[in-house]
GROMACS .gro file of N, CA, C and O in nm:
model
  484
    1GLN      N    1  20.934   5.844  -0.223
    1GLN     CA    2  20.955   5.916  -0.097
    1GLN      C    3  20.838   6.011  -0.073
    1GLN      O    4  20.798   6.085  -0.163
    2VAL      N    5  20.784   6.005   0.049
    2VAL     CA    6  20.673   6.091   0.087
    2VAL      C    7  20.722   6.190   0.190
    2VAL      O    8  20.792   6.153   0.285
    3GLN      N    9  20.687   6.315   0.172
    3GLN     CA   10  20.721   6.418   0.269
    3GLN      C   11  20.594   6.478   0.328
    3GLN      O   12  20.499   6.506   0.255
    4LEU      N   13  20.596   6.496   0.459
    4LEU     CA   14  20.487   6.563   0.529
    4LEU      C   15  20.543   6.693   0.585
    4LEU      O   16  20.637   6.692   0.665
    5VAL      N   17  20.485   6.803   0.543
    5VAL     CA   18  20.533   6.935   0.584
    5VAL      C   19  20.426   7.003   0.667
    5VAL      O   20  20.316   7.031   0.617
    6GLU      N   21  20.461   7.031   0.793
    6GLU     CA   22  20.366   7.094   0.885
    6GLU      C   23  20.386   7.244   0.888
    6GLU      O   24  20.496   7.294   0.865
    7SER      N   25  20.280   7.314   0.923
    7SER     CA   26  20.288   7.458   0.944
    7SER      C   27  20.178   7.499   1.040
    7SER      O   28  20.082   7.425   1.061
    8GLY      N   29  20.194   7.618   1.098
    8GLY     CA   30  20.089   7.674   1.181
    8GLY      C   31  20.114   7.674   1.330
    8GLY      O   32  20.033   7.727   1.407
    9GLY      N   33  20.225   7.615   1.375
    9GLY     CA   34  20.254   7.618   1.517
    9GLY      C   35  20.296   7.756   1.562
    9GLY      O   36  20.311   7.848   1.482
   10GLY      N   37  20.313   7.771   1.694
   10GLY     CA   38  20.358   7.899   1.746
   10GLY      C   39  20.322   7.916   1.892
   10GLY      O   40  20.291   7.820   1.962
   11LEU      N   41  20.328   8.041   1.935
   11LEU     CA   42  20.299   8.078   2.073
   11LEU      C   43  20.164   8.147   2.080
   11LEU      O   44  20.135   8.237   2.000
   12VAL      N   45  20.082   8.103   2.175
   12VAL     CA   46  19.949   8.162   2.190
   12VAL      C   47  19.914   8.164   2.338
   12VAL      O   48  19.963   8.082   2.416
   13GLN      N   49  19.831   8.258   2.376
   13GLN     CA   50  19.786   8.265   2.515
   13GLN      C   51  19.676   8.162   2.540
   13GLN      O   52  19.603   8.122   2.448
   14ALA      N   53  19.663   8.124   2.664
   14ALA     CA   54  19.556   8.031   2.702
   14ALA      C   55  19.421   8.088   2.659
   14ALA      O   56  19.395   8.208   2.673
   15GLY      N   57  19.338   7.999   2.604
   15GLY     CA   58  19.209   8.040   2.551
   15GLY      C   59  19.211   8.076   2.404
   15GLY      O   60  19.104   8.091   2.344
   16GLY      N   61  19.329   8.087   2.349
   16GLY     CA   62  19.343   8.123   2.209
   16GLY      C   63  19.330   8.004   2.116
   16GLY      O   64  19.300   7.891   2.159
   17SER      N   65  19.355   8.031   1.987
   17SER     CA   66  19.338   7.928   1.884
   17SER      C   67  19.458   7.925   1.792
   17SER      O   68  19.526   8.026   1.772
   18LEU      N   69  19.481   7.807   1.737
   18LEU     CA   70  19.581   7.788   1.633
   18LEU      C   71  19.526   7.685   1.535
   18LEU      O   72  19.446   7.599   1.573
   19ARG      N   73  19.575   7.694   1.412
   19ARG     CA   74  19.538   7.594   1.311
   19ARG      C   75  19.665   7.536   1.251
   19ARG      O   76  19.746   7.608   1.195
   20LEU      N   77  19.680   7.407   1.265
   20LEU     CA   78  19.794   7.337   1.207
   20LEU      C   79  19.754   7.278   1.072
   20LEU      O   80  19.640   7.233   1.054
   21SER      N   81  19.850   7.280   0.980
   21SER     CA   82  19.830   7.218   0.849
   21SER      C   83  19.945   7.123   0.821
   21SER      O   84  20.057   7.143   0.867
   22CYS      N   85  19.914   7.020   0.746
   22CYS     CA   86  20.016   6.923   0.708
   22CYS      C   87  19.988   6.879   0.565
   22CYS      O   88  19.884   6.819   0.538
   23ALA      N   89  20.081   6.910   0.476
   23ALA     CA   90  20.066   6.876   0.336
   23ALA      C   91  20.160   6.761   0.299
   23ALA      O   92  20.279   6.766   0.330
   24ALA      N   93  20.104   6.662   0.233
   24ALA     CA   94  20.184   6.548   0.187
   24ALA      C   95  20.225   6.570   0.042
   24ALA      O   96  20.144   6.612  -0.040
   25SER      N   97  20.350   6.542   0.016
   25SER     CA   98  20.399   6.555  -0.121
   25SER      C   99  20.486   6.435  -0.155
   25SER      O  100  20.531   6.362  -0.067
   26GLY      N  101  20.512   6.417  -0.284
   26GLY     CA  102  20.592   6.305  -0.329
   26GLY      C  103  20.510   6.209  -0.411
   26GLY      O  104  20.398   6.241  -0.453
   27SER      N  105  20.564   6.091  -0.429
   27SER     CA  106  20.498   5.991  -0.512
   27SER      C  107  20.429   5.887  -0.424
   27SER      O  108  20.494   5.816  -0.348
   28PHE      N  109  20.297   5.881  -0.431
   28PHE     CA  110  20.223   5.781  -0.355
   28PHE      C  111  20.086   5.761  -0.417
   28PHE      O  112  20.038   5.845  -0.494
   29LEU      N  113  20.024   5.649  -0.381
   29LEU     CA  114  19.895   5.615  -0.437
   29LEU      C  115  19.780   5.672  -0.354
   29LEU      O  116  19.688   5.732  -0.411
   30SER      N  117  19.789   5.655  -0.223
   30SER     CA  118  19.677   5.700  -0.138
   30SER      C  119  19.722   5.712   0.006
   30SER      O  120  19.822   5.655   0.048
   31ILE      N  121  19.643   5.789   0.081
   31ILE     CA  122  19.660   5.801   0.225
   31ILE      C  123  19.528   5.764   0.289
   31ILE      O  124  19.431   5.840   0.278
   32ARG      N  125  19.524   5.650   0.351
   32ARG     CA  126  19.400   5.604   0.411
   32ARG      C  127  19.375   5.677   0.544
   32ARG      O  128  19.267   5.726   0.569
   33LEU      N  129  19.478   5.684   0.626
   33LEU     CA  130  19.464   5.742   0.760
   33LEU      C  131  19.569   5.850   0.778
   33LEU      O  132  19.686   5.830   0.746
   34SER      N  133  19.528   5.964   0.831
   34SER     CA  134  19.623   6.069   0.865
   34SER      C  135  19.580   6.133   0.995
   34SER      O  136  19.467   6.112   1.042
   35GLY      N  137  19.670   6.211   1.054
   35GLY     CA  138  19.633   6.272   1.180
   35GLY      C  139  19.747   6.344   1.249
   35GLY      O  140  19.847   6.378   1.186
   36TRP      N  141  19.727   6.366   1.378
   36TRP     CA  142  19.822   6.442   1.460
   36TRP      C  143  19.849   6.370   1.591
   36TRP      O  144  19.757   6.316   1.653
   37TYR      N  145  19.975   6.373   1.629
   37TYR     CA  146  20.021   6.327   1.759
   37TYR      C  147  20.097   6.442   1.824
   37TYR      O  148  20.138   6.537   1.756
   38ARG      N  149  20.118   6.433   1.954
   38ARG     CA  150  20.197   6.535   2.021
   38ARG      C  151  20.286   6.472   2.126
   38ARG      O  152  20.256   6.364   2.178
   39GLN      N  153  20.394   6.543   2.155
   39GLN     CA  154  20.493   6.489   2.248
   39GLN      C  155  20.556   6.602   2.328
   39GLN      O  156  20.591   6.707   2.272
   40VAL      N  157  20.569   6.578   2.458
   40VAL     CA  158  20.643   6.669   2.545
   40VAL      C  159  20.771   6.598   2.588
   40VAL      O  160  20.776   6.474   2.590
   41PRO      N  161  20.874   6.672   2.622
   41PRO     CA  162  21.003   6.609   2.659
   41PRO      C  163  20.986   6.507   2.772
   41PRO      O  164  20.918   6.534   2.872
   42GLY      N  165  21.046   6.392   2.753
   42GLY     CA  166  21.044   6.289   2.856
   42GLY      C  167  20.920   6.201   2.856
   42GLY      O  168  20.909   6.112   2.940
   43LYS      N  169  20.829   6.228   2.763
   43LYS     CA  170  20.706   6.148   2.758
   43LYS      C  171  20.688   6.087   2.620
   43LYS      O  172  20.751   6.128   2.523
   44GLU      N  173  20.598   5.991   2.613
   44GLU     CA  174  20.570   5.925   2.486
   44GLU      C  175  20.488   6.017   2.395
   44GLU      O  176  20.422   6.110   2.440
   45ARG      N  177  20.493   5.983   2.268
   45ARG     CA  178  20.413   6.056   2.171
   45ARG      C  179  20.269   6.007   2.182
   45ARG      O  180  20.242   5.887   2.174
   46ASP      N  181  20.177   6.100   2.200
   46ASP     CA  182  20.038   6.066   2.222
   46ASP      C  183  19.950   6.105   2.104
   46ASP      O  184  19.971   6.210   2.042
   47LEU      N  185  19.849   6.025   2.080
   47LEU     CA  186  19.753   6.057   1.975
   47LEU      C  187  19.670   6.178   2.014
   47LEU      O  188  19.625   6.191   2.128
   48VAL      N  189  19.652   6.268   1.917
   48VAL     CA  190  19.562   6.382   1.935
   48VAL      C  191  19.433   6.355   1.858
   48VAL      O  192  19.324   6.360   1.913
   49ALA      N  193  19.448   6.328   1.729
   49ALA     CA  194  19.330   6.301   1.646
   49ALA      C  195  19.374   6.239   1.515
   49ALA      O  196  19.483   6.268   1.466
   50THR      N  197  19.289   6.153   1.462
   50THR     CA  198  19.313   6.095   1.330
   50THR      C  199  19.185   6.105   1.247
   50THR      O  200  19.075   6.121   1.301
   51ILE      N  201  19.203   6.092   1.116
   51ILE     CA  202  19.090   6.099   1.025
   51ILE      C  203  19.118   6.008   0.906
   51ILE      O  204  19.231   6.005   0.855
   52THR      N  205  19.017   5.934   0.864
   52THR     CA  206  19.033   5.847   0.748
   52THR      C  207  18.996   5.925   0.620
   52THR      O  208  18.943   6.036   0.627
   53ASP      N  209  19.021   5.860   0.508
   53ASP     CA  210  18.992   5.927   0.381
   53ASP      C  211  18.843   5.944   0.356
   53ASP      O  212  18.804   6.025   0.270
   54ASP      N  213  18.760   5.872   0.430
   54ASP     CA  214  18.615   5.892   0.416
   54ASP      C  215  18.560   5.980   0.528
   54ASP      O  216  18.437   5.993   0.542
   55GLY      N  217  18.649   6.040   0.608
   55GLY     CA  218  18.607   6.139   0.706
   55GLY      C  219  18.579   6.089   0.846
   55GLY      O  220  18.536   6.168   0.931
   56THR      N  221  18.604   5.964   0.872
   56THR     CA  222  18.584   5.912   1.007
   56THR      C  223  18.695   5.962   1.098
   56THR      O  224  18.813   5.948   1.066
   57THR      N  225  18.657   6.019   1.211
   57THR     CA  226  18.756   6.078   1.301
   57THR      C  227  18.765   6.002   1.433
   57THR      O  228  18.672   5.936   1.477
   58ASN      N  229  18.881   6.017   1.494
   58ASN     CA  230  18.907   5.965   1.628
   58ASN      C  231  18.981   6.075   1.702
   58ASN      O  232  19.089   6.116   1.659
   59VAL      N  233  18.923   6.124   1.811
   59VAL     CA  234  18.979   6.239   1.882
   59VAL      C  235  19.006   6.201   2.027
   59VAL      O  236  18.920   6.141   2.092
   60ALA      N  237  19.122   6.236   2.077
   60ALA     CA  238  19.156   6.206   2.215
   60ALA      C  239  19.061   6.278   2.311
   60ALA      O  240  19.020   6.392   2.286
   61ASN      N  241  19.029   6.213   2.421
   61ASN     CA  242  18.937   6.271   2.518
   61ASN      C  243  18.988   6.404   2.571
   61ASN      O  244  18.909   6.494   2.601
   62SER      N  245  19.119   6.417   2.583
   62SER     CA  246  19.176   6.538   2.641
   62SER      C  247  19.154   6.663   2.557
   62SER      O  248  19.163   6.775   2.607
   63VAL      N  249  19.123   6.644   2.429
   63VAL     CA  250  19.104   6.759   2.340
   63VAL      C  251  18.966   6.761   2.277
   63VAL      O  252  18.933   6.853   2.201
   64LYS      N  253  18.886   6.662   2.307
   64LYS     CA  254  18.753   6.652   2.247
   64LYS      C  255  18.670   6.775   2.283
   64LYS      O  256  18.669   6.820   2.397
   65GLY      N  257  18.604   6.829   2.181
   65GLY     CA  258  18.525   6.950   2.203
   65GLY      C  259  18.603   7.079   2.184
   65GLY      O  260  18.544   7.187   2.174
   66ARG      N  261  18.736   7.068   2.179
   66ARG     CA  262  18.821   7.187   2.159
   66ARG      C  263  18.897   7.180   2.026
   66ARG      O  264  18.919   7.283   1.962
   67PHE      N  265  18.939   7.062   1.988
   67PHE     CA  266  19.016   7.043   1.865
   67PHE      C  267  18.929   6.974   1.760
   67PHE      O  268  18.851   6.883   1.792
   68THR      N  269  18.948   7.016   1.636
   68THR     CA  270  18.876   6.955   1.524
   68THR      C  271  18.975   6.918   1.414
   68THR      O  272  19.056   7.001   1.372
   69ILE      N  273  18.967   6.794   1.370
   69ILE     CA  274  19.054   6.749   1.261
   69ILE      C  275  18.973   6.743   1.132
   69ILE      O  276  18.855   6.706   1.133
   70SER      N  277  19.037   6.781   1.022
   70SER     CA  278  18.972   6.773   0.892
   70SER      C  279  19.080   6.746   0.787
   70SER      O  280  19.199   6.757   0.816
   71ARG      N  281  19.037   6.711   0.668
   71ARG     CA  282  19.134   6.690   0.562
   71ARG      C  283  19.074   6.726   0.427
   71ARG      O  284  18.952   6.720   0.408
   72ASP      N  285  19.163   6.764   0.338
   72ASP     CA  286  19.126   6.794   0.200
   72ASP      C  287  19.198   6.691   0.114
   72ASP      O  288  19.319   6.701   0.091
   73ASN      N  289  19.125   6.590   0.069
   73ASN     CA  290  19.188   6.480  -0.006
   73ASN      C  291  19.248   6.528  -0.137
   73ASN      O  292  19.352   6.478  -0.182
   74ALA      N  293  19.185   6.627  -0.198
   74ALA     CA  294  19.235   6.677  -0.326
   74ALA      C  295  19.371   6.745  -0.310
   74ALA      O  296  19.453   6.744  -0.401
   75LYS      N  297  19.393   6.802  -0.192
   75LYS     CA  298  19.519   6.873  -0.166
   75LYS      C  299  19.615   6.788  -0.083
   75LYS      O  300  19.724   6.834  -0.048
   76ASN      N  301  19.574   6.666  -0.048
   76ASN     CA  302  19.657   6.579   0.038
   76ASN      C  303  19.702   6.652   0.164
   76ASN      O  304  19.818   6.645   0.204
   77THR      N  305  19.608   6.722   0.224
   77THR     CA  306  19.638   6.805   0.340
   77THR      C  307  19.543   6.772   0.455
   77THR      O  308  19.423   6.753   0.432
   78VAL      N  309  19.599   6.766   0.575
   78VAL     CA  310  19.519   6.745   0.695
   78VAL      C  311  19.537   6.866   0.786
   78VAL      O  312  19.646   6.926   0.790
   79TYR      N  313  19.429   6.902   0.853
   79TYR     CA  314  19.429   7.021   0.937
   79TYR      C  315  19.391   6.984   1.081
   79TYR      O  316  19.319   6.888   1.105
   80LEU      N  317  19.439   7.066   1.173
   80LEU     CA  318  19.397   7.053   1.312
   80LEU      C  319  19.364   7.193   1.363
   80LEU      O  320  19.452   7.275   1.381
   81GLN      N  321  19.236   7.217   1.382
   81GLN     CA  322  19.190   7.344   1.439
   81GLN      C  323  19.187   7.327   1.590
   81GLN      O  324  19.116   7.241   1.642
   82MET      N  325  19.265   7.411   1.658
   82MET     CA  326  19.277   7.400   1.803
   82MET      C  327  19.220   7.526   1.868
   82MET      O  328  19.274   7.636   1.847
   83ASN      N  329  19.113   7.510   1.943
   83ASN     CA  330  19.048   7.621   2.011
   83ASN      C  331  19.058   7.602   2.162
   83ASN      O  332  19.085   7.491   2.210
   84SER      N  333  19.033   7.708   2.234
   84SER     CA  334  19.035   7.704   2.381
   84SER      C  335  19.161   7.635   2.432
   84SER      O  336  19.156   7.546   2.518
   85LEU      N  337  19.273   7.678   2.378
   85LEU     CA  338  19.399   7.613   2.413
   85LEU      C  339  19.434   7.634   2.560
   85LEU      O  340  19.405   7.738   2.619
   86LYS      N  341  19.497   7.531   2.616
   86LYS     CA  342  19.538   7.531   2.756
   86LYS      C  343  19.689   7.514   2.764
   86LYS      O  344  19.750   7.457   2.673
   87PRO      N  345  19.752   7.558   2.871
   87PRO     CA  346  19.897   7.538   2.885
   87PRO      C  347  19.938   7.391   2.871
   87PRO      O  348  20.046   7.362   2.819
   88GLU      N  349  19.853   7.301   2.914
   88GLU     CA  350  19.887   7.158   2.903
   88GLU      C  351  19.882   7.106   2.759
   88GLU      O  352  19.919   6.991   2.734
   89ASP      N  353  19.838   7.188   2.666
   89ASP     CA  354  19.843   7.151   2.525
   89ASP      C  355  19.981   7.180   2.465
   89ASP      O  356  20.007   7.144   2.350
   90THR      N  357  20.067   7.244   2.542
   90THR     CA  358  20.202   7.274   2.494
   90THR      C  359  20.277   7.145   2.463
   90THR      O  360  20.286   7.054   2.548
   91ALA      N  361  20.328   7.136   2.341
   91ALA     CA  362  20.396   7.015   2.296
   91ALA      C  363  20.449   7.038   2.155
   91ALA      O  364  20.416   7.140   2.092
   92VAL      N  365  20.527   6.942   2.108
   92VAL     CA  366  20.560   6.936   1.966
   92VAL      C  367  20.452   6.850   1.900
   92VAL      O  368  20.427   6.737   1.944
   93TYR      N  369  20.391   6.903   1.799
   93TYR     CA  370  20.284   6.834   1.728
   93TYR      C  371  20.339   6.774   1.599
   93TYR      O  372  20.401   6.844   1.519
   94TYR      N  373  20.314   6.644   1.581
   94TYR     CA  374  20.365   6.571   1.465
   94TYR      C  375  20.249   6.528   1.376
   94TYR      O  376  20.150   6.471   1.423
   95CYS      N  377  20.268   6.553   1.248
   95CYS     CA  378  20.174   6.503   1.150
   95CYS      C  379  20.205   6.357   1.119
   95CYS      O  380  20.323   6.318   1.114
   96TYR      N  381  20.102   6.280   1.097
   96TYR     CA  382  20.116   6.137   1.069
   96TYR      C  383  20.031   6.101   0.947
   96TYR      O  384  19.922   6.155   0.926
   97ALA      N  385  20.082   6.010   0.868
   97ALA     CA  386  20.004   5.959   0.756
   97ALA      C  387  20.042   5.813   0.731
   97ALA      O  388  20.161   5.778   0.736
   98ASN      N  389  19.943   5.734   0.704
   98ASN     CA  390  19.963   5.594   0.666
   98ASN      C  391  19.949   5.588   0.514
   98ASN      O  392  19.839   5.597   0.461
   99VAL      N  393  20.064   5.575   0.447
   99VAL     CA  394  20.073   5.601   0.304
   99VAL      C  395  20.093   5.472   0.226
   99VAL      O  396  20.182   5.393   0.258
  100ARG      N  397  20.013   5.456   0.123
  100ARG     CA  398  20.035   5.346   0.028
  100ARG      C  399  20.100   5.405  -0.096
  100ARG      O  400  20.041   5.490  -0.163
  101ARG      N  401  20.219   5.360  -0.127
  101ARG     CA  402  20.291   5.417  -0.240
  101ARG      C  403  20.252   5.352  -0.373
  101ARG      O  404  20.249   5.420  -0.476
  102HIS      N  405  20.223   5.221  -0.370
  102HIS     CA  406  20.184   5.152  -0.491
  102HIS      C  407  20.073   5.053  -0.454
  102HIS      O  408  20.061   5.013  -0.339
  103PHE      N  409  19.996   5.008  -0.553
  103PHE     CA  410  19.885   4.919  -0.521
  103PHE      C  411  19.935   4.785  -0.472
  103PHE      O  412  19.862   4.713  -0.405
  104TRP      N  413  20.060   4.748  -0.504
  104TRP     CA  414  20.113   4.619  -0.464
  104TRP      C  415  20.190   4.624  -0.333
  104TRP      O  416  20.244   4.524  -0.288
  105THR      N  417  20.199   4.739  -0.270
  105THR     CA  418  20.271   4.751  -0.143
  105THR      C  419  20.175   4.776  -0.028
  105THR      O  420  20.064   4.826  -0.046
  106THR      N  421  20.218   4.742   0.091
  106THR     CA  422  20.137   4.769   0.210
  106THR      C  423  20.161   4.912   0.256
  106THR      O  424  20.270   4.967   0.236
  107PRO      N  425  20.062   4.973   0.318
  107PRO     CA  426  20.079   5.111   0.365
  107PRO      C  427  20.189   5.121   0.471
  107PRO      O  428  20.207   5.029   0.552
  108GLN      N  429  20.261   5.231   0.468
  108GLN     CA  430  20.369   5.256   0.564
  108GLN      C  431  20.343   5.387   0.638
  108GLN      O  432  20.285   5.479   0.582
  109ASP      N  433  20.390   5.392   0.760
  109ASP     CA  434  20.375   5.514   0.840
  109ASP      C  435  20.477   5.619   0.800
  109ASP      O  436  20.595   5.588   0.782
  110SER      N  437  20.431   5.741   0.789
  110SER     CA  438  20.519   5.855   0.764
  110SER      C  439  20.492   5.962   0.867
  110SER      O  440  20.379   5.977   0.915
  111TRP      N  441  20.597   6.037   0.901
  111TRP     CA  442  20.586   6.141   1.003
  111TRP      C  443  20.644   6.273   0.952
  111TRP      O  444  20.741   6.274   0.877
  112GLY      N  445  20.583   6.382   0.997
  112GLY     CA  446  20.640   6.513   0.972
  112GLY      C  447  20.752   6.543   1.070
  112GLY      O  448  20.780   6.464   1.161
  113GLN      N  449  20.814   6.659   1.053
  113GLN     CA  450  20.928   6.695   1.135
  113GLN      C  451  20.886   6.752   1.270
  113GLN      O  452  20.969   6.764   1.361
  114GLY      N  453  20.760   6.785   1.284
  114GLY     CA  454  20.711   6.839   1.410
  114GLY      C  455  20.704   6.990   1.410
  114GLY      O  456  20.788   7.057   1.349
  115THR      N  457  20.604   7.043   1.478
  115THR     CA  458  20.591   7.187   1.493
  115THR      C  459  20.556   7.219   1.638
  115THR      O  460  20.472   7.152   1.699
  116GLN      N  461  20.624   7.317   1.693
  116GLN     CA  462  20.607   7.350   1.835
  116GLN      C  463  20.481   7.433   1.855
  116GLN      O  464  20.459   7.533   1.786
  117VAL      N  465  20.403   7.392   1.953
  117VAL     CA  466  20.288   7.470   1.999
  117VAL      C  467  20.311   7.502   2.146
  117VAL      O  468  20.330   7.411   2.227
  118THR      N  469  20.311   7.630   2.179
  118THR     CA  470  20.333   7.672   2.316
  118THR      C  471  20.216   7.759   2.359
  118THR      O  472  20.183   7.858   2.293
  119VAL      N  473  20.153   7.721   2.470
  119VAL     CA  474  20.038   7.794   2.522
  119VAL      C  475  20.078   7.854   2.656
  119VAL      O  476  20.111   7.782   2.751
  120SER      N  477  20.076   7.984   2.664
  120SER     CA  478  20.115   8.054   2.786
  120SER      C  479  19.993   8.079   2.873
  120SER      O  480  19.882   8.099   2.825
  121SER      N  481  20.017   8.078   3.003
  121SER     CA  482  19.906   8.097   3.097
  121SER      C  483  19.886   8.242   3.130
  121SER      O  484  19.965   8.328   3.097
   0.00000   0.00000   0.00000
């Protein structure tokens, strides 16, 4: 069983910054891809940014230049630094990881419980 525990959400004024963290725990072999998605009520969950274990990133155009994703492989932790936040960034942010538990199994998707980010105007 793999658990993803997020932290760092909250309320911030427009133009401010927040840093989200997501730590993976449990029994697993590796995490090739991890990242962040976000969702507002009534809409689909959208990709924010992902990062591979060798540091290759993919960042949504809507946050490019404002958000930075990074990870610490030794700590099994992925981070999302969010700067110049806008009210439209308000959403529940979900941590994602594509986890391989054993060398003989295929990687499976895992999700965190979500953390609320609210940006006031």
